[in-house]
PDB file of C-alpha atoms and ligand atoms in Angstrom:
ATOM      1  CA  MET X   8      86.948 -63.910 -31.999  1.00  0.00           C
ATOM      2  CA  ILE X   9      84.720 -60.915 -32.541  1.00  0.00           C
ATOM      3  CA  LEU X  10      81.895 -60.632 -30.020  1.00  0.00           C
ATOM      4  CA  ASP X  11      79.178 -59.645 -32.514  1.00  0.00           C
ATOM      5  CA  GLY X  12      76.633 -57.548 -30.665  1.00  0.00           C
ATOM      6  CA  LYS X  13      74.719 -56.778 -33.789  1.00  0.00           C
ATOM      7  CA  GLN X  14      74.148 -60.452 -34.706  1.00  0.00           C
ATOM      8  CA  THR X  15      73.461 -61.459 -31.063  1.00  0.00           C
ATOM      9  CA  SER X  16      70.905 -58.665 -30.771  1.00  0.00           C
ATOM     10  CA  ILE X  17      69.105 -59.842 -33.941  1.00  0.00           C
ATOM     11  CA  GLU X  18      68.912 -63.385 -32.502  1.00  0.00           C
ATOM     12  CA  LEU X  19      67.713 -62.227 -29.062  1.00  0.00           C
ATOM     13  CA  GLN X  20      65.252 -59.702 -30.533  1.00  0.00           C
ATOM     14  CA  ASN X  21      63.833 -62.372 -32.860  1.00  0.00           C
ATOM     15  CA  LYS X  22      63.146 -64.525 -29.765  1.00  0.00           C
ATOM     16  CA  MET X  23      61.446 -61.560 -28.055  1.00  0.00           C
ATOM     17  CA  ALA X  24      59.365 -60.863 -31.175  1.00  0.00           C
ATOM     18  CA  ILE X  25      58.047 -64.417 -31.090  1.00  0.00           C
ATOM     19  CA  GLU X  26      57.161 -64.143 -27.454  1.00  0.00           C
ATOM     20  CA  VAL X  27      55.330 -60.816 -28.098  1.00  0.00           C
ATOM     21  CA  GLN X  28      53.410 -62.372 -31.003  1.00  0.00           C
ATOM     22  CA  ASN X  29      52.315 -65.217 -28.748  1.00  0.00           C
ATOM     23  CA  ARG X  30      51.306 -62.759 -26.057  1.00  0.00           C
ATOM     24  CA  LYS X  31      49.139 -60.908 -28.567  1.00  0.00           C
ATOM     25  CA  LYS X  32      47.539 -64.145 -29.806  1.00  0.00           C
ATOM     26  CA  GLU X  33      46.707 -65.049 -26.187  1.00  0.00           C
ATOM     27  CA  GLY X  34      45.166 -61.630 -25.627  1.00  0.00           C
ATOM     28  CA  LEU X  35      47.908 -60.607 -23.155  1.00  0.00           C
ATOM     29  CA  LYS X  36      49.197 -57.057 -22.899  1.00  0.00           C
ATOM     30  CA  THR X  37      51.667 -55.727 -25.500  1.00  0.00           C
ATOM     31  CA  PRO X  38      54.873 -54.425 -23.817  1.00  0.00           C
ATOM     32  CA  HIS X  39      54.923 -50.638 -23.907  1.00  0.00           C
ATOM     33  CA  LEU X  40      58.145 -48.593 -23.388  1.00  0.00           C
ATOM     34  CA  ALA X  41      58.164 -44.821 -23.071  1.00  0.00           C
ATOM     35  CA  ALA X  42      61.238 -42.608 -23.429  1.00  0.00           C
ATOM     36  CA  ILE X  43      61.642 -39.039 -22.303  1.00  0.00           C
ATOM     37  CA  LEU X  44      64.195 -36.927 -24.227  1.00  0.00           C
ATOM     38  CA  VAL X  45      65.000 -33.396 -22.997  1.00  0.00           C
ATOM     39  CA  GLY X  46      66.692 -31.065 -25.405  1.00  0.00           C
ATOM     40  CA  GLU X  47      68.305 -31.369 -28.830  1.00  0.00           C
ATOM     41  CA  ASP X  48      71.547 -33.314 -28.251  1.00  0.00           C
ATOM     42  CA  GLY X  49      72.170 -35.086 -31.598  1.00  0.00           C
ATOM     43  CA  ALA X  50      73.634 -38.274 -30.193  1.00  0.00           C
ATOM     44  CA  SER X  51      70.803 -38.657 -27.653  1.00  0.00           C
ATOM     45  CA  GLN X  52      68.202 -38.190 -30.368  1.00  0.00           C
ATOM     46  CA  THR X  53      69.910 -40.926 -32.382  1.00  0.00           C
ATOM     47  CA  TYR X  54      69.935 -43.287 -29.430  1.00  0.00           C
ATOM     48  CA  VAL X  55      66.341 -42.660 -28.456  1.00  0.00           C
ATOM     49  CA  ASN X  56      65.180 -43.093 -32.044  1.00  0.00           C
ATOM     50  CA  ALA X  57      67.116 -46.387 -32.212  1.00  0.00           C
ATOM     51  CA  LYS X  58      65.272 -47.539 -29.028  1.00  0.00           C
ATOM     52  CA  VAL X  59      61.893 -46.610 -30.456  1.00  0.00           C
ATOM     53  CA  LYS X  60      62.678 -48.344 -33.725  1.00  0.00           C
ATOM     54  CA  ALA X  61      63.799 -51.502 -31.874  1.00  0.00           C
ATOM     55  CA  CYS X  62      60.433 -51.508 -30.018  1.00  0.00           C
ATOM     56  CA  GLU X  63      58.618 -51.475 -33.338  1.00  0.00           C
ATOM     57  CA  GLN X  64      60.748 -54.315 -34.681  1.00  0.00           C
ATOM     58  CA  VAL X  65      59.899 -56.675 -31.796  1.00  0.00           C
ATOM     59  CA  GLY X  66      56.261 -55.640 -31.715  1.00  0.00           C
ATOM     60  CA  PHE X  67      56.320 -53.491 -28.562  1.00  0.00           C
ATOM     61  CA  ASP X  68      54.385 -50.249 -28.305  1.00  0.00           C
ATOM     62  CA  SER X  69      56.502 -47.183 -27.683  1.00  0.00           C
ATOM     63  CA  THR X  70      55.929 -43.570 -26.791  1.00  0.00           C
ATOM     64  CA  LEU X  71      58.534 -40.846 -27.293  1.00  0.00           C
ATOM     65  CA  ILE X  72      58.114 -37.726 -25.193  1.00  0.00           C
ATOM     66  CA  HIS X  73      60.405 -34.981 -26.501  1.00  0.00           C
ATOM     67  CA  LEU X  74      60.625 -31.970 -24.194  1.00  0.00           C
ATOM     68  CA  PRO X  75      62.368 -28.652 -24.913  1.00  0.00           C
ATOM     69  CA  LYS X  76      65.752 -27.977 -23.327  1.00  0.00           C
ATOM     70  CA  GLU X  77      64.218 -25.246 -21.209  1.00  0.00           C
ATOM     71  CA  THR X  78      61.981 -27.811 -19.447  1.00  0.00           C
ATOM     72  CA  THR X  79      62.165 -27.188 -15.668  1.00  0.00           C
ATOM     73  CA  GLU X  80      63.047 -29.911 -13.222  1.00  0.00           C
ATOM     74  CA  HIS X  81      59.517 -29.578 -11.789  1.00  0.00           C
ATOM     75  CA  GLU X  82      57.981 -30.109 -15.221  1.00  0.00           C
ATOM     76  CA  LEU X  83      60.129 -33.167 -15.830  1.00  0.00           C
ATOM     77  CA  LEU X  84      59.208 -34.596 -12.458  1.00  0.00           C
ATOM     78  CA  SER X  85      55.497 -34.107 -13.270  1.00  0.00           C
ATOM     79  CA  GLN X  86      55.950 -35.870 -16.582  1.00  0.00           C
ATOM     80  CA  ILE X  87      57.632 -38.773 -14.776  1.00  0.00           C
ATOM     81  CA  GLU X  88      54.750 -38.895 -12.267  1.00  0.00           C
ATOM     82  CA  ALA X  89      52.257 -39.119 -15.170  1.00  0.00           C
ATOM     83  CA  LEU X  90      54.148 -42.104 -16.631  1.00  0.00           C
ATOM     84  CA  ASN X  91      54.406 -43.698 -13.128  1.00  0.00           C
ATOM     85  CA  GLU X  92      50.586 -43.651 -12.982  1.00  0.00           C
ATOM     86  CA  ASP X  93      49.881 -44.594 -16.604  1.00  0.00           C
ATOM     87  CA  LYS X  94      48.668 -48.218 -16.556  1.00  0.00           C
ATOM     88  CA  ASN X  95      49.429 -48.626 -20.247  1.00  0.00           C
ATOM     89  CA  ILE X  96      53.166 -47.910 -19.841  1.00  0.00           C
ATOM     90  CA  ASP X  97      55.154 -50.902 -18.503  1.00  0.00           C
ATOM     91  CA  GLY X  98      58.473 -49.126 -18.238  1.00  0.00           C
ATOM     92  CA  PHE X  99      60.145 -45.910 -19.163  1.00  0.00           C
ATOM     93  CA  ILE X 100      63.508 -44.249 -19.450  1.00  0.00           C
ATOM     94  CA  VAL X 101      64.763 -40.695 -19.191  1.00  0.00           C
ATOM     95  CA  GLN X 102      67.553 -40.378 -21.723  1.00  0.00           C
ATOM     96  CA  LEU X 103      70.875 -39.014 -20.399  1.00  0.00           C
ATOM     97  CA  PRO X 104      72.560 -36.552 -20.432  1.00  0.00           C
ATOM     98  CA  LEU X 105      70.018 -34.074 -19.052  1.00  0.00           C
ATOM     99  CA  PRO X 106      70.481 -30.285 -19.236  1.00  0.00           C
ATOM    100  CA  ALA X 107      72.665 -28.995 -16.410  1.00  0.00           C
ATOM    101  CA  HIS X 108      69.819 -27.254 -14.557  1.00  0.00           C
ATOM    102  CA  ILE X 109      68.167 -30.615 -13.840  1.00  0.00           C
ATOM    103  CA  ASN X 110      69.240 -32.825 -10.930  1.00  0.00           C
ATOM    104  CA  VAL X 111      69.768 -36.312 -12.316  1.00  0.00           C
ATOM    105  CA  ASP X 112      69.507 -38.082  -8.902  1.00  0.00           C
ATOM    106  CA  LYS X 113      66.144 -36.364  -8.160  1.00  0.00           C
ATOM    107  CA  VAL X 114      64.902 -37.430 -11.569  1.00  0.00           C
ATOM    108  CA  PHE X 115      65.763 -41.106 -11.128  1.00  0.00           C
ATOM    109  CA  GLN X 116      64.390 -41.217  -7.628  1.00  0.00           C
ATOM    110  CA  GLN X 117      61.060 -40.051  -9.028  1.00  0.00           C
ATOM    111  CA  VAL X 118      60.783 -43.059 -11.347  1.00  0.00           C
ATOM    112  CA  LYS X 119      58.732 -45.880  -9.783  1.00  0.00           C
ATOM    113  CA  PRO X 120      61.192 -48.779  -9.225  1.00  0.00           C
ATOM    114  CA  ASN X 121      58.845 -51.212 -10.929  1.00  0.00           C
ATOM    115  CA  LYS X 122      58.878 -49.097 -14.150  1.00  0.00           C
ATOM    116  CA  ASP X 123      62.631 -48.258 -13.963  1.00  0.00           C
ATOM    117  CA  VAL X 124      63.710 -50.403 -16.929  1.00  0.00           C
ATOM    118  CA  ASP X 125      67.048 -48.519 -17.015  1.00  0.00           C
ATOM    119  CA  GLY X 126      67.787 -49.785 -13.521  1.00  0.00           C
ATOM    120  CA  PHE X 127      68.939 -46.359 -12.287  1.00  0.00           C
ATOM    121  CA  HIS X 128      66.743 -46.037  -9.182  1.00  0.00           C
ATOM    122  CA  PRO X 129      68.625 -46.541  -5.883  1.00  0.00           C
ATOM    123  CA  ILE X 130      66.218 -49.393  -5.061  1.00  0.00           C
ATOM    124  CA  ASN X 131      67.159 -51.265  -8.238  1.00  0.00           C
ATOM    125  CA  ILE X 132      70.815 -50.638  -7.664  1.00  0.00           C
ATOM    126  CA  GLY X 133      70.523 -51.847  -4.061  1.00  0.00           C
ATOM    127  CA  ARG X 134      68.683 -54.967  -5.187  1.00  0.00           C
ATOM    128  CA  MET X 135      71.303 -55.644  -7.807  1.00  0.00           C
ATOM    129  CA  VAL X 136      74.046 -55.374  -5.201  1.00  0.00           C
ATOM    130  CA  LYS X 137      72.229 -57.849  -2.978  1.00  0.00           C
ATOM    131  CA  ASN X 138      71.595 -60.192  -5.868  1.00  0.00           C
ATOM    132  CA  LEU X 139      67.808 -59.775  -5.475  1.00  0.00           C
ATOM    133  CA  PRO X 140      65.539 -59.560  -8.565  1.00  0.00           C
ATOM    134  CA  ALA X 141      66.161 -56.093 -10.017  1.00  0.00           C
ATOM    135  CA  TYR X 142      66.227 -54.156 -13.251  1.00  0.00           C
ATOM    136  CA  ILE X 143      69.873 -54.054 -14.275  1.00  0.00           C
ATOM    137  CA  SER X 144      71.247 -51.112 -16.125  1.00  0.00           C
ATOM    138  CA  ALA X 145      70.964 -51.792 -19.845  1.00  0.00           C
ATOM    139  CA  THR X 146      74.652 -51.453 -20.958  1.00  0.00           C
ATOM    140  CA  PRO X 147      76.118 -53.763 -18.186  1.00  0.00           C
ATOM    141  CA  LEU X 148      73.241 -56.197 -18.682  1.00  0.00           C
ATOM    142  CA  GLY X 149      73.836 -56.245 -22.470  1.00  0.00           C
ATOM    143  CA  ILE X 150      77.504 -57.006 -21.822  1.00  0.00           C
ATOM    144  CA  LEU X 151      76.547 -59.940 -19.552  1.00  0.00           C
ATOM    145  CA  MET X 152      74.174 -61.248 -22.229  1.00  0.00           C
ATOM    146  CA  LEU X 153      76.940 -61.025 -24.852  1.00  0.00           C
ATOM    147  CA  LEU X 154      79.408 -62.897 -22.614  1.00  0.00           C
ATOM    148  CA  GLU X 155      76.787 -65.530 -21.977  1.00  0.00           C
ATOM    149  CA  LYS X 156      75.980 -65.899 -25.721  1.00  0.00           C
ATOM    150  CA  TYR X 157      79.659 -66.625 -26.458  1.00  0.00           C
ATOM    151  CA  ASN X 158      80.016 -68.955 -23.441  1.00  0.00           C
ATOM    152  CA  ILE X 159      82.767 -66.869 -21.983  1.00  0.00           C
ATOM    153  CA  GLU X 160      83.935 -68.315 -18.663  1.00  0.00           C
ATOM    154  CA  THR X 161      84.311 -65.506 -16.150  1.00  0.00           C
ATOM    155  CA  ALA X 162      84.662 -67.347 -12.817  1.00  0.00           C
ATOM    156  CA  GLY X 163      88.064 -66.784 -11.207  1.00  0.00           C
ATOM    157  CA  LYS X 164      89.180 -64.368 -13.976  1.00  0.00           C
ATOM    158  CA  LYS X 165      90.908 -61.053 -13.214  1.00  0.00           C
ATOM    159  CA  CYS X 166      88.720 -58.304 -14.573  1.00  0.00           C
ATOM    160  CA  VAL X 167      89.563 -54.621 -14.869  1.00  0.00           C
ATOM    161  CA  VAL X 168      86.789 -52.098 -15.401  1.00  0.00           C
ATOM    162  CA  LEU X 169      87.973 -48.661 -16.599  1.00  0.00           C
ATOM    163  CA  GLY X 170      85.493 -45.924 -15.563  1.00  0.00           C
ATOM    164  CA  ARG X 171      83.185 -45.674 -12.563  1.00  0.00           C
ATOM    165  CA  SER X 172      80.089 -44.096 -14.089  1.00  0.00           C
ATOM    166  CA  GLN X 173      76.862 -44.815 -12.258  1.00  0.00           C
ATOM    167  CA  ILE X 174      75.275 -46.258 -15.397  1.00  0.00           C
ATOM    168  CA  VAL X 175      78.118 -48.486 -16.738  1.00  0.00           C
ATOM    169  CA  GLY X 176      81.423 -48.828 -14.882  1.00  0.00           C
ATOM    170  CA  LEU X 177      80.211 -49.023 -11.338  1.00  0.00           C
ATOM    171  CA  PRO X 178      77.344 -51.495 -11.935  1.00  0.00           C
ATOM    172  CA  MET X 179      79.575 -53.543 -14.323  1.00  0.00           C
ATOM    173  CA  SER X 180      82.181 -53.967 -11.537  1.00  0.00           C
ATOM    174  CA  ILE X 181      79.551 -55.157  -9.093  1.00  0.00           C
ATOM    175  CA  LEU X 182      77.890 -57.498 -11.562  1.00  0.00           C
ATOM    176  CA  LEU X 183      81.159 -59.168 -12.492  1.00  0.00           C
ATOM    177  CA  ALA X 184      82.093 -59.662  -8.848  1.00  0.00           C
ATOM    178  CA  ARG X 185      78.687 -61.186  -7.850  1.00  0.00           C
ATOM    179  CA  ASN X 186      78.352 -64.922  -7.115  1.00  0.00           C
ATOM    180  CA  THR X 187      76.460 -65.607 -10.342  1.00  0.00           C
ATOM    181  CA  THR X 188      77.057 -67.639 -13.520  1.00  0.00           C
ATOM    182  CA  ILE X 189      78.464 -64.667 -15.385  1.00  0.00           C
ATOM    183  CA  GLY X 190      80.362 -63.224 -12.447  1.00  0.00           C
ATOM    184  CA  ASN X 191      82.769 -64.496  -9.821  1.00  0.00           C
ATOM    185  CA  CYS X 192      85.553 -62.390 -11.223  1.00  0.00           C
ATOM    186  CA  THR X 193      88.235 -60.653  -9.148  1.00  0.00           C
ATOM    187  CA  VAL X 194      87.403 -57.128 -10.103  1.00  0.00           C
ATOM    188  CA  THR X 195      89.543 -53.985 -10.125  1.00  0.00           C
ATOM    189  CA  LEU X 196      87.722 -50.685 -10.808  1.00  0.00           C
ATOM    190  CA  CYS X 197      90.022 -48.016 -12.186  1.00  0.00           C
ATOM    191  CA  HIS X 198      89.093 -44.385 -12.508  1.00  0.00           C
ATOM    192  CA  SER X 199      90.595 -40.909 -12.935  1.00  0.00           C
ATOM    193  CA  LYS X 200      92.502 -41.070  -9.654  1.00  0.00           C
ATOM    194  CA  THR X 201      93.971 -44.557 -10.234  1.00  0.00           C
ATOM    195  CA  SER X 202      97.729 -44.533 -10.500  1.00  0.00           C
ATOM    196  CA  ASN X 203      99.380 -46.625 -13.211  1.00  0.00           C
ATOM    197  CA  ILE X 204      96.290 -47.950 -14.981  1.00  0.00           C
ATOM    198  CA  LYS X 205      98.500 -49.869 -17.412  1.00  0.00           C
ATOM    199  CA  LYS X 206      99.875 -51.984 -14.573  1.00  0.00           C
ATOM    200  CA  HIS X 207      96.345 -53.122 -13.842  1.00  0.00           C
ATOM    201  CA  THR X 208      95.156 -53.640 -17.437  1.00  0.00           C
ATOM    202  CA  LEU X 209      98.297 -55.726 -18.263  1.00  0.00           C
ATOM    203  CA  GLU X 210      97.277 -58.230 -15.570  1.00  0.00           C
ATOM    204  CA  ALA X 211      93.699 -58.447 -16.684  1.00  0.00           C
ATOM    205  CA  ASP X 212      91.977 -61.448 -18.298  1.00  0.00           C
ATOM    206  CA  ILE X 213      88.891 -59.304 -19.072  1.00  0.00           C
ATOM    207  CA  ILE X 214      88.976 -55.508 -19.588  1.00  0.00           C
ATOM    208  CA  VAL X 215      85.808 -53.414 -19.839  1.00  0.00           C
ATOM    209  CA  VAL X 216      86.557 -49.926 -21.083  1.00  0.00           C
ATOM    210  CA  ALA X 217      83.879 -47.380 -20.300  1.00  0.00           C
ATOM    211  CA  LEU X 218      85.689 -44.030 -20.174  1.00  0.00           C
ATOM    212  CA  GLY X 219      84.301 -42.164 -23.216  1.00  0.00           C
ATOM    213  CA  ILE X 220      87.806 -41.393 -24.372  1.00  0.00           C
ATOM    214  CA  ALA X 221      88.383 -42.369 -28.018  1.00  0.00           C
ATOM    215  CA  GLU X 222      91.025 -45.103 -28.509  1.00  0.00           C
ATOM    216  CA  TYR X 223      92.252 -44.846 -24.899  1.00  0.00           C
ATOM    217  CA  LEU X 224      93.243 -48.533 -24.542  1.00  0.00           C
ATOM    218  CA  LYS X 225      96.454 -49.101 -26.488  1.00  0.00           C
ATOM    219  CA  GLY X 226      98.036 -52.330 -27.627  1.00  0.00           C
ATOM    220  CA  ASN X 227     100.810 -52.143 -25.010  1.00  0.00           C
ATOM    221  CA  MET X 228      98.219 -51.977 -22.192  1.00  0.00           C
ATOM    222  CA  VAL X 229      96.771 -55.469 -22.946  1.00  0.00           C
ATOM    223  CA  LYS X 230      98.199 -58.921 -22.336  1.00  0.00           C
ATOM    224  CA  LYS X 231      98.019 -61.595 -24.990  1.00  0.00           C
ATOM    225  CA  GLY X 232      94.850 -63.678 -24.760  1.00  0.00           C
ATOM    226  CA  ALA X 233      92.754 -61.003 -23.056  1.00  0.00           C
ATOM    227  CA  ILE X 234      89.022 -60.375 -23.584  1.00  0.00           C
ATOM    228  CA  VAL X 235      88.229 -56.708 -24.274  1.00  0.00           C
ATOM    229  CA  ILE X 236      84.800 -55.085 -24.058  1.00  0.00           C
ATOM    230  CA  ASP X 237      84.603 -51.584 -25.585  1.00  0.00           C
ATOM    231  CA  VAL X 238      81.736 -49.462 -24.311  1.00  0.00           C
ATOM    232  CA  GLY X 239      82.894 -46.187 -25.927  1.00  0.00           C
ATOM    233  CA  ILE X 240      81.148 -44.432 -28.777  1.00  0.00           C
ATOM    234  CA  THR X 241      82.684 -41.067 -29.522  1.00  0.00           C
ATOM    235  CA  ARG X 242      81.700 -39.131 -32.631  1.00  0.00           C
ATOM    236  CA  VAL X 243      84.631 -37.705 -34.536  1.00  0.00           C
ATOM    237  CA  ASN X 244      84.309 -35.460 -37.550  1.00  0.00           C
ATOM    238  CA  ASP X 245      84.760 -37.268 -40.870  1.00  0.00           C
ATOM    239  CA  GLU X 246      84.056 -35.422 -44.088  1.00  0.00           C
ATOM    240  CA  THR X 247      84.014 -38.644 -46.067  1.00  0.00           C
ATOM    241  CA  LYS X 248      80.900 -39.827 -44.265  1.00  0.00           C
ATOM    242  CA  LYS X 249      77.407 -38.748 -45.193  1.00  0.00           C
ATOM    243  CA  SER X 250      76.613 -38.077 -41.521  1.00  0.00           C
ATOM    244  CA  GLY X 251      79.771 -35.998 -41.233  1.00  0.00           C
ATOM    245  CA  PHE X 252      81.156 -38.145 -38.429  1.00  0.00           C
ATOM    246  CA  ARG X 253      82.349 -41.636 -37.618  1.00  0.00           C
ATOM    247  CA  LEU X 254      82.243 -43.568 -34.370  1.00  0.00           C
ATOM    248  CA  LEU X 255      85.274 -44.463 -32.362  1.00  0.00           C
ATOM    249  CA  GLY X 256      85.385 -46.782 -29.385  1.00  0.00           C
ATOM    250  CA  ASP X 257      87.525 -46.454 -26.268  1.00  0.00           C
ATOM    251  CA  VAL X 258      89.923 -49.095 -27.634  1.00  0.00           C
ATOM    252  CA  ASP X 259      92.671 -48.687 -30.284  1.00  0.00           C
ATOM    253  CA  TYR X 260      91.069 -51.608 -32.114  1.00  0.00           C
ATOM    254  CA  GLU X 261      93.749 -52.124 -34.796  1.00  0.00           C
ATOM    255  CA  LYS X 262      96.525 -52.612 -32.202  1.00  0.00           C
ATOM    256  CA  VAL X 263      94.471 -54.279 -29.440  1.00  0.00           C
ATOM    257  CA  ALA X 264      92.407 -56.818 -31.460  1.00  0.00           C
ATOM    258  CA  PRO X 265      95.397 -58.941 -32.555  1.00  0.00           C
ATOM    259  CA  LYS X 266      96.321 -59.591 -28.897  1.00  0.00           C
ATOM    260  CA  CYS X 267      92.787 -60.651 -27.832  1.00  0.00           C
ATOM    261  CA  ILE X 268      91.008 -63.965 -27.849  1.00  0.00           C
ATOM    262  CA  ALA X 269      87.745 -61.960 -27.923  1.00  0.00           C
ATOM    263  CA  ILE X 270      86.836 -58.339 -28.502  1.00  0.00           C
ATOM    264  CA  THR X 271      83.741 -56.212 -29.193  1.00  0.00           C
ATOM    265  CA  PRO X 272      83.835 -53.966 -32.287  1.00  0.00           C
ATOM    266  CA  VAL X 273      82.551 -50.360 -32.461  1.00  0.00           C
ATOM    267  CA  PRO X 274      80.015 -50.047 -33.903  1.00  0.00           C
ATOM    268  CA  GLY X 275      78.247 -53.379 -33.700  1.00  0.00           C
ATOM    269  CA  GLY X 276      79.390 -54.537 -30.260  1.00  0.00           C
ATOM    270  CA  VAL X 277      77.998 -53.167 -26.986  1.00  0.00           C
ATOM    271  CA  GLY X 278      75.693 -50.538 -28.547  1.00  0.00           C
ATOM    272  CA  PRO X 279      73.105 -52.928 -30.042  1.00  0.00           C
ATOM    273  CA  MET X 280      73.270 -55.063 -26.869  1.00  0.00           C
ATOM    274  CA  THR X 281      72.300 -52.029 -24.748  1.00  0.00           C
ATOM    275  CA  ILE X 282      69.105 -51.694 -26.778  1.00  0.00           C
ATOM    276  CA  THR X 283      68.430 -55.451 -26.585  1.00  0.00           C
ATOM    277  CA  ALA X 284      68.868 -55.366 -22.812  1.00  0.00           C
ATOM    278  CA  LEU X 285      66.440 -52.468 -22.527  1.00  0.00           C
ATOM    279  CA  LEU X 286      63.821 -54.417 -24.526  1.00  0.00           C
ATOM    280  CA  HIS X 287      64.496 -57.440 -22.260  1.00  0.00           C
ATOM    281  CA  ASN X 288      63.851 -55.296 -19.180  1.00  0.00           C
ATOM    282  CA  THR X 289      60.655 -53.865 -20.717  1.00  0.00           C
ATOM    283  CA  LEU X 290      59.366 -57.380 -21.387  1.00  0.00           C
ATOM    284  CA  LEU X 291      60.145 -58.277 -17.752  1.00  0.00           C
ATOM    285  CA  ALA X 292      58.233 -55.212 -16.664  1.00  0.00           C
ATOM    286  CA  CYS X 293      55.227 -56.123 -18.812  1.00  0.00           C
ATOM    287  CA  LYS X 294      55.300 -59.675 -17.333  1.00  0.00           C
ATOM    288  CA  LYS X 295      55.705 -58.168 -13.818  1.00  0.00           C
ATOM    289  CA  GLU X 296      58.612 -60.576 -13.252  1.00  0.00           C
ATOM    290  CA  ILE X 297      60.733 -58.383 -11.002  1.00  0.00           C
ATOM    291  CA  TYR X 298      58.231 -56.815  -8.607  1.00  0.00           C
ATOM    292  CA  GLY X 299      55.208 -59.041  -9.075  1.00  0.00           C
TER     293      GLY X 299
HETATM  294  N1  LIG K  18      72.634 -42.323 -22.082  1.00  0.00           N
HETATM  295  C1  LIG K  18      73.686 -43.137 -22.354  1.00  0.00           C
HETATM  296  N2  LIG K  18      73.384 -44.402 -22.078  1.00  0.00           N
HETATM  297  C2  LIG K  18      72.131 -44.410 -21.536  1.00  0.00           C
HETATM  298  C3  LIG K  18      71.239 -45.425 -21.019  1.00  0.00           C
HETATM  299  O1  LIG K  18      71.541 -46.622 -20.990  1.00  0.00           O
HETATM  300  N3  LIG K  18      70.053 -44.945 -20.619  1.00  0.00           N
HETATM  301  C4  LIG K  18      69.682 -43.682 -20.591  1.00  0.00           C
HETATM  302  N4  LIG K  18      68.477 -43.368 -20.112  1.00  0.00           N
HETATM  303  N5  LIG K  18      70.470 -42.732 -21.063  1.00  0.00           N
HETATM  304  C5  LIG K  18      71.692 -43.086 -21.518  1.00  0.00           C
END
């Protein structure tokens, strides 16, 4: 079975669009997401543009703030402060990666937790760990929404997460271990210092691959009947494409898919769900459902 993130996103976004229409009819506030993009990274521009376009499609307002790559940390922090104080903005994100001269931790600590729809502030991460209401990082949340949509039973399953990034691997491992409906897994978090990763993946019922290494997970690393979630999107040059590149996931799809009972494709799997989860968080922010 293919876990179709594109189709699931369309369905979930259609639901959100109806809710937003109803809010407008009732004279309630229109959700408003802002995004800050620093520099000219091509992939980041594509992702931010996709987020802005998705806002339009569901009837949200959106603001894109594009700053030059020379922007100082101080200037970025001031911009964040302005969005923190702007009553019209329900939530905002700072697109990663940021230029090397900017301290990412400082940046995310500046974002007011109640507007942190990316769920990167330590307060939201702490609340997530404690199973308190929190904004949950969009990619892991999108994966949970996809598992839920396909009624995938997770309780008691052995889950291996590959990659311990702060925005995907680490929160994913915590979320799947929590005592929640989509959760209750026995989780192993593998990373660059893990010895014999294959030994772990071969035992896994569910594998989440979030390494950013094209086609890392091979057919001989997966047991028959596994569920595989591919978070990777690496651009590789391809002269036959108009864009000049194609997208590869972290999974060797041709070899792995035949062994799986369920797998996400790239593109059309986790990517669209990340955007849907961000819209979901923005709607929660507008409705003040997390922090009141
Ligand atoms: N860069 C890659 N993924 C993300 C994300 O989910 N949020 C932000 N802000 N930047 C990213």
